[in-house]
PDB file of C-alpha atoms in Angstrom:
ATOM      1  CA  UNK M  23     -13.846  -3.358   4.753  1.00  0.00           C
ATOM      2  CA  UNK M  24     -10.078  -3.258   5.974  1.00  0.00           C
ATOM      3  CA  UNK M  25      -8.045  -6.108   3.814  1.00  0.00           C
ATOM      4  CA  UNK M  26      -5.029  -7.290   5.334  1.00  0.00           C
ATOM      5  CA  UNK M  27      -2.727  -9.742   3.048  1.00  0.00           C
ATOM      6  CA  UNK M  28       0.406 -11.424   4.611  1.00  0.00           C
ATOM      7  CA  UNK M  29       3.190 -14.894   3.420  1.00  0.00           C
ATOM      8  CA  UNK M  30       4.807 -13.413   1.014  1.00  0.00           C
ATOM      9  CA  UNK M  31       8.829 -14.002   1.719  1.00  0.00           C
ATOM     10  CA  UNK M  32      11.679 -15.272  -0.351  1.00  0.00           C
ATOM     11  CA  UNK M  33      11.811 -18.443  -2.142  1.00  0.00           C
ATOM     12  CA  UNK M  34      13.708 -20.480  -4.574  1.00  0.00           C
ATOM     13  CA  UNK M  35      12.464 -20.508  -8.010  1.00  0.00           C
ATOM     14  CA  UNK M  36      10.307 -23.910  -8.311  1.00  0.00           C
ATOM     15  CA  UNK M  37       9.475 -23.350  -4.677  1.00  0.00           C
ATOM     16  CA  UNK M  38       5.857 -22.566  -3.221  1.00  0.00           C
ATOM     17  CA  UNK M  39       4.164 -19.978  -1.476  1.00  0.00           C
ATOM     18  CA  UNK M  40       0.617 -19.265  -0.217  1.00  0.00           C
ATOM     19  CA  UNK M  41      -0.438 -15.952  -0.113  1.00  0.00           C
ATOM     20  CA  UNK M  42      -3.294 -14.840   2.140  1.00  0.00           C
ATOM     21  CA  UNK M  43      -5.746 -11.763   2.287  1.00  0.00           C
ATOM     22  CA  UNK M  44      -7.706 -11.436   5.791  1.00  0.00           C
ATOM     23  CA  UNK M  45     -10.720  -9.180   5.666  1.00  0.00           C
ATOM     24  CA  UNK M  46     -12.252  -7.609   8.332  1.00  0.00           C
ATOM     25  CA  UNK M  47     -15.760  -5.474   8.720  1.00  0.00           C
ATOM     26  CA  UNK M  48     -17.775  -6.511   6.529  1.00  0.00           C
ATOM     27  CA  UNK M  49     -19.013 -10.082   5.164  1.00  0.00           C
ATOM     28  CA  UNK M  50     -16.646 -11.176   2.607  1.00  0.00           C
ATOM     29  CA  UNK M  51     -19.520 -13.442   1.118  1.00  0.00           C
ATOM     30  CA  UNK M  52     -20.783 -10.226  -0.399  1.00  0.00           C
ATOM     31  CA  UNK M  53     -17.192  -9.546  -2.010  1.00  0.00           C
ATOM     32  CA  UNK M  54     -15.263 -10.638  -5.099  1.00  0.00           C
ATOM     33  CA  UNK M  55     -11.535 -10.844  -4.706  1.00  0.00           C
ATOM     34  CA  UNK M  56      -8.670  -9.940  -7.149  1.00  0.00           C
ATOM     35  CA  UNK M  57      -5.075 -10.413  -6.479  1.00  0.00           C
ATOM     36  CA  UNK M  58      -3.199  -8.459  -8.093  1.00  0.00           C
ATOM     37  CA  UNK M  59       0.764  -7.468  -8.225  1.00  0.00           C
ATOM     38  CA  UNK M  60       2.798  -4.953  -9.196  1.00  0.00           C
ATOM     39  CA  UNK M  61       7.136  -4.422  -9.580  1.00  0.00           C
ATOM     40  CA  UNK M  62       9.035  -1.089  -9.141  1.00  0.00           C
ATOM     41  CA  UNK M  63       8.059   0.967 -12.832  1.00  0.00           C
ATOM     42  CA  UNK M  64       6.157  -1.071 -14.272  1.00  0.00           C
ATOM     43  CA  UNK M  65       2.250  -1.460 -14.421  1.00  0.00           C
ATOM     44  CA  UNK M  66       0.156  -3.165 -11.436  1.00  0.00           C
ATOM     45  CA  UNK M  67      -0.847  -6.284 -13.457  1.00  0.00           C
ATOM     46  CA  UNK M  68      -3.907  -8.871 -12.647  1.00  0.00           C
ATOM     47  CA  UNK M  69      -3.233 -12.205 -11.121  1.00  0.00           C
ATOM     48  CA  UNK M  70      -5.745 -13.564  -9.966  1.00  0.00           C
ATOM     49  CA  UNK M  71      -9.833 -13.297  -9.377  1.00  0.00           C
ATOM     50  CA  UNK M  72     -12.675 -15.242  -7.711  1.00  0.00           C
ATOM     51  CA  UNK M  73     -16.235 -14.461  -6.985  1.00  0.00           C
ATOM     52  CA  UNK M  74     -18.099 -13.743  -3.579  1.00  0.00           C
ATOM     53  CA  UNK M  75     -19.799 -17.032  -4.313  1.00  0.00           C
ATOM     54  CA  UNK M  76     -15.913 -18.590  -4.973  1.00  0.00           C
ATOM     55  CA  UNK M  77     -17.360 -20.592  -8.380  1.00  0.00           C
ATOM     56  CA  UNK M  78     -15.963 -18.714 -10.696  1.00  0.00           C
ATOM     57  CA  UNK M  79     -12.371 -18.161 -10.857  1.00  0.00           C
ATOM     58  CA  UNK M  80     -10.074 -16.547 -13.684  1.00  0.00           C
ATOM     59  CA  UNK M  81      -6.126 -16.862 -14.058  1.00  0.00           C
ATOM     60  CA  UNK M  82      -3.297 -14.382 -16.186  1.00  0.00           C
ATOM     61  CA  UNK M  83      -2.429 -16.820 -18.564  1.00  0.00           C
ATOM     62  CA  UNK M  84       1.585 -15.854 -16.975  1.00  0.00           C
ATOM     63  CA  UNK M  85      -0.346 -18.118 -13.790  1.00  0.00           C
ATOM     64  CA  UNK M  86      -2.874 -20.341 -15.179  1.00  0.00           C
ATOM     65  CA  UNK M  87      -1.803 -23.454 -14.484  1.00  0.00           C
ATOM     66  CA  UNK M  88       0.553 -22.596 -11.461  1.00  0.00           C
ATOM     67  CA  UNK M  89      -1.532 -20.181  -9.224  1.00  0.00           C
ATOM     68  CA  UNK M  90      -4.431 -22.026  -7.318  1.00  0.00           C
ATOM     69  CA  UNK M  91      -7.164 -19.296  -5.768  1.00  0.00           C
ATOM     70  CA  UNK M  92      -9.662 -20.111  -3.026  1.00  0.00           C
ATOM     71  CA  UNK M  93     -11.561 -18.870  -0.343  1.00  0.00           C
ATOM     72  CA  UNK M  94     -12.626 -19.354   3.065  1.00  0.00           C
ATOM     73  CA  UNK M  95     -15.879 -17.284   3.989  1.00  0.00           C
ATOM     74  CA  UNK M  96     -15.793 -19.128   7.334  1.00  0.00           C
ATOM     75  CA  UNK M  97     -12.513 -17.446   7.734  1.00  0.00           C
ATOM     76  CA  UNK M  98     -12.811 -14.318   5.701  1.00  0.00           C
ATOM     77  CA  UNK M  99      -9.681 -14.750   3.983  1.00  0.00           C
ATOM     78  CA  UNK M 100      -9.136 -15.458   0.369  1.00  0.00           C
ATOM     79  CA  UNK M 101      -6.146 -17.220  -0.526  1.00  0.00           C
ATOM     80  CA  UNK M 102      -3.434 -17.238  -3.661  1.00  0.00           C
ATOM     81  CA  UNK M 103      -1.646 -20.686  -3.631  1.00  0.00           C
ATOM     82  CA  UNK M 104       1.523 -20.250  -5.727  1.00  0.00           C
ATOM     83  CA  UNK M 105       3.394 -23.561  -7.141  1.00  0.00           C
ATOM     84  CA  UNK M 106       6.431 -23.201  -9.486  1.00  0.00           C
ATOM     85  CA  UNK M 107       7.442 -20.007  -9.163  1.00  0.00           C
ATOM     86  CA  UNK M 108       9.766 -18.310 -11.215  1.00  0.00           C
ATOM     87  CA  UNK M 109      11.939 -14.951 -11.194  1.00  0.00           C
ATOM     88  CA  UNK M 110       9.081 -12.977 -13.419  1.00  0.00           C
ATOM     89  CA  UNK M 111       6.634 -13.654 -10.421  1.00  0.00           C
ATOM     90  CA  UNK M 112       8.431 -11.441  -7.873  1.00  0.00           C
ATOM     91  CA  UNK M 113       6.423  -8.762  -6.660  1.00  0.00           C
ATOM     92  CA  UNK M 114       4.370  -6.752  -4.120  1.00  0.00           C
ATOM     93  CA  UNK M 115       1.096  -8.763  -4.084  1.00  0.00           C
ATOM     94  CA  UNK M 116      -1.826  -6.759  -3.279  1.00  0.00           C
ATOM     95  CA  UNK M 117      -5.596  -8.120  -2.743  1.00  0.00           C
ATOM     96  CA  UNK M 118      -8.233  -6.109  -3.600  1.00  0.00           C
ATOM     97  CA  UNK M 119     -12.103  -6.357  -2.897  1.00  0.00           C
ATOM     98  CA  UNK M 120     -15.274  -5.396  -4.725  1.00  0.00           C
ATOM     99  CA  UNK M 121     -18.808  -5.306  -3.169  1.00  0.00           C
ATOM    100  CA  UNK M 122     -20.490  -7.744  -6.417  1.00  0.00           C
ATOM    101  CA  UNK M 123     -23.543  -8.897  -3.899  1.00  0.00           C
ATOM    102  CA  UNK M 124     -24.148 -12.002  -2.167  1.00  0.00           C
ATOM    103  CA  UNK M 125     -22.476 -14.968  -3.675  1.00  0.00           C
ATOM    104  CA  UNK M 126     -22.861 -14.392  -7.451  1.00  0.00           C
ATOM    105  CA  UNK M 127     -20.634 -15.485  -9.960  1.00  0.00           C
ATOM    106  CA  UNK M 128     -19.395 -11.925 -10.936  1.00  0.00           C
ATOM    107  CA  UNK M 129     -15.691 -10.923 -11.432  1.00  0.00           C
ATOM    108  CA  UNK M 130     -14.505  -7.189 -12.104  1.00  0.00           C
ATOM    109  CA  UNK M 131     -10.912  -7.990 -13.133  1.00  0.00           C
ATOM    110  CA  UNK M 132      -9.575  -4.077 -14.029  1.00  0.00           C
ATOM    111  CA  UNK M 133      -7.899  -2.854 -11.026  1.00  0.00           C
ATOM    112  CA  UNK M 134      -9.556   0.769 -10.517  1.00  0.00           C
ATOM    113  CA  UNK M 135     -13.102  -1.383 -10.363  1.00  0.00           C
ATOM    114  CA  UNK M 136     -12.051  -2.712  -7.107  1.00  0.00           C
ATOM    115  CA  UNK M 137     -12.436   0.063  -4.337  1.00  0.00           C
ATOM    116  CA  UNK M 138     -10.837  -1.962  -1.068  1.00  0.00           C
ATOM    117  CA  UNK M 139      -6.999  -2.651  -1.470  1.00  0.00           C
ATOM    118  CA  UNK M 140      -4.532  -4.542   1.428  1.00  0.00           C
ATOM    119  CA  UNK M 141      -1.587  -3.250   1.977  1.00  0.00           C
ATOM    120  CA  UNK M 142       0.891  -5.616  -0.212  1.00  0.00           C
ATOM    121  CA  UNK M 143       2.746  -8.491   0.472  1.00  0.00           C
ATOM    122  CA  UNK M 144       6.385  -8.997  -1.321  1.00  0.00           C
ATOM    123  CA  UNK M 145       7.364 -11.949  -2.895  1.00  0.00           C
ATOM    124  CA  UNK M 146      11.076 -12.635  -3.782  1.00  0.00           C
ATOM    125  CA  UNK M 147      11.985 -15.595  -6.076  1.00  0.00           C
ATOM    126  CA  UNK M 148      15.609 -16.639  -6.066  1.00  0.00           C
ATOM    127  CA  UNK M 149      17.139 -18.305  -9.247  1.00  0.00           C
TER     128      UNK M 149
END
């Protein structure tokens, strides 16, 4: 499974941005998804999650409320909708995948549970 996640850019604090992670060989249907971001020294920190089966869906409470995650199997590519974004929310965004089986409802949220990682996507919010 090769992940490849791409729209991150620069953007005014309030503004929008949708982030999206494109996989490639192998069925994404059989795959949770975990977005996950990480600035220069400090920790990689959790975002975002949804399940192969895209029903269940957890937030960071710094995002609940403002981030919006969703997939397209059709289109093997998971996406990370983000409204209202503020200076604390610039990053390298990385998706990550984990085999959980075919369209269940599980989420691994740590980040060494997820084997499959894209190669980061920077987001830079200007006040």
């Amino acid at each position: 499974l090769q992940l490849q996640a791409s729209g991150g850019g620069l953007v005014q604090a309030g503004g929008s941005l949708r982030l999206s992670c494109a996989a490639s060989g192998a069925n994404l249907q059989y795959y949770a998804i975990g977005w996950f971001r990480q600035v220069p020294g400090k920790e990689r920190e959790g975002v975002s999650w949804i399940s192969s089966s895209g029903t269940s869906k957890y937030y960071a409470s710094s995002v609940k409320g403002r981030f919006t995650i969703s997939r397209d199997n059709a289109k093997s590519t998971v996406y990370l909708h983000m409204d209202s974004l503020k200076a604390d929310d610039a990053a390298v965004y990385y998706c990550a995948a984990r085999n959980s089986g075919y369209r269940t409802i599980v989420i691994p949220t740590v980040a060494n549970q997820y084997p499959f990682w894209g190669q980061g996507t920077q987001v830079t919010v200007s006040s």
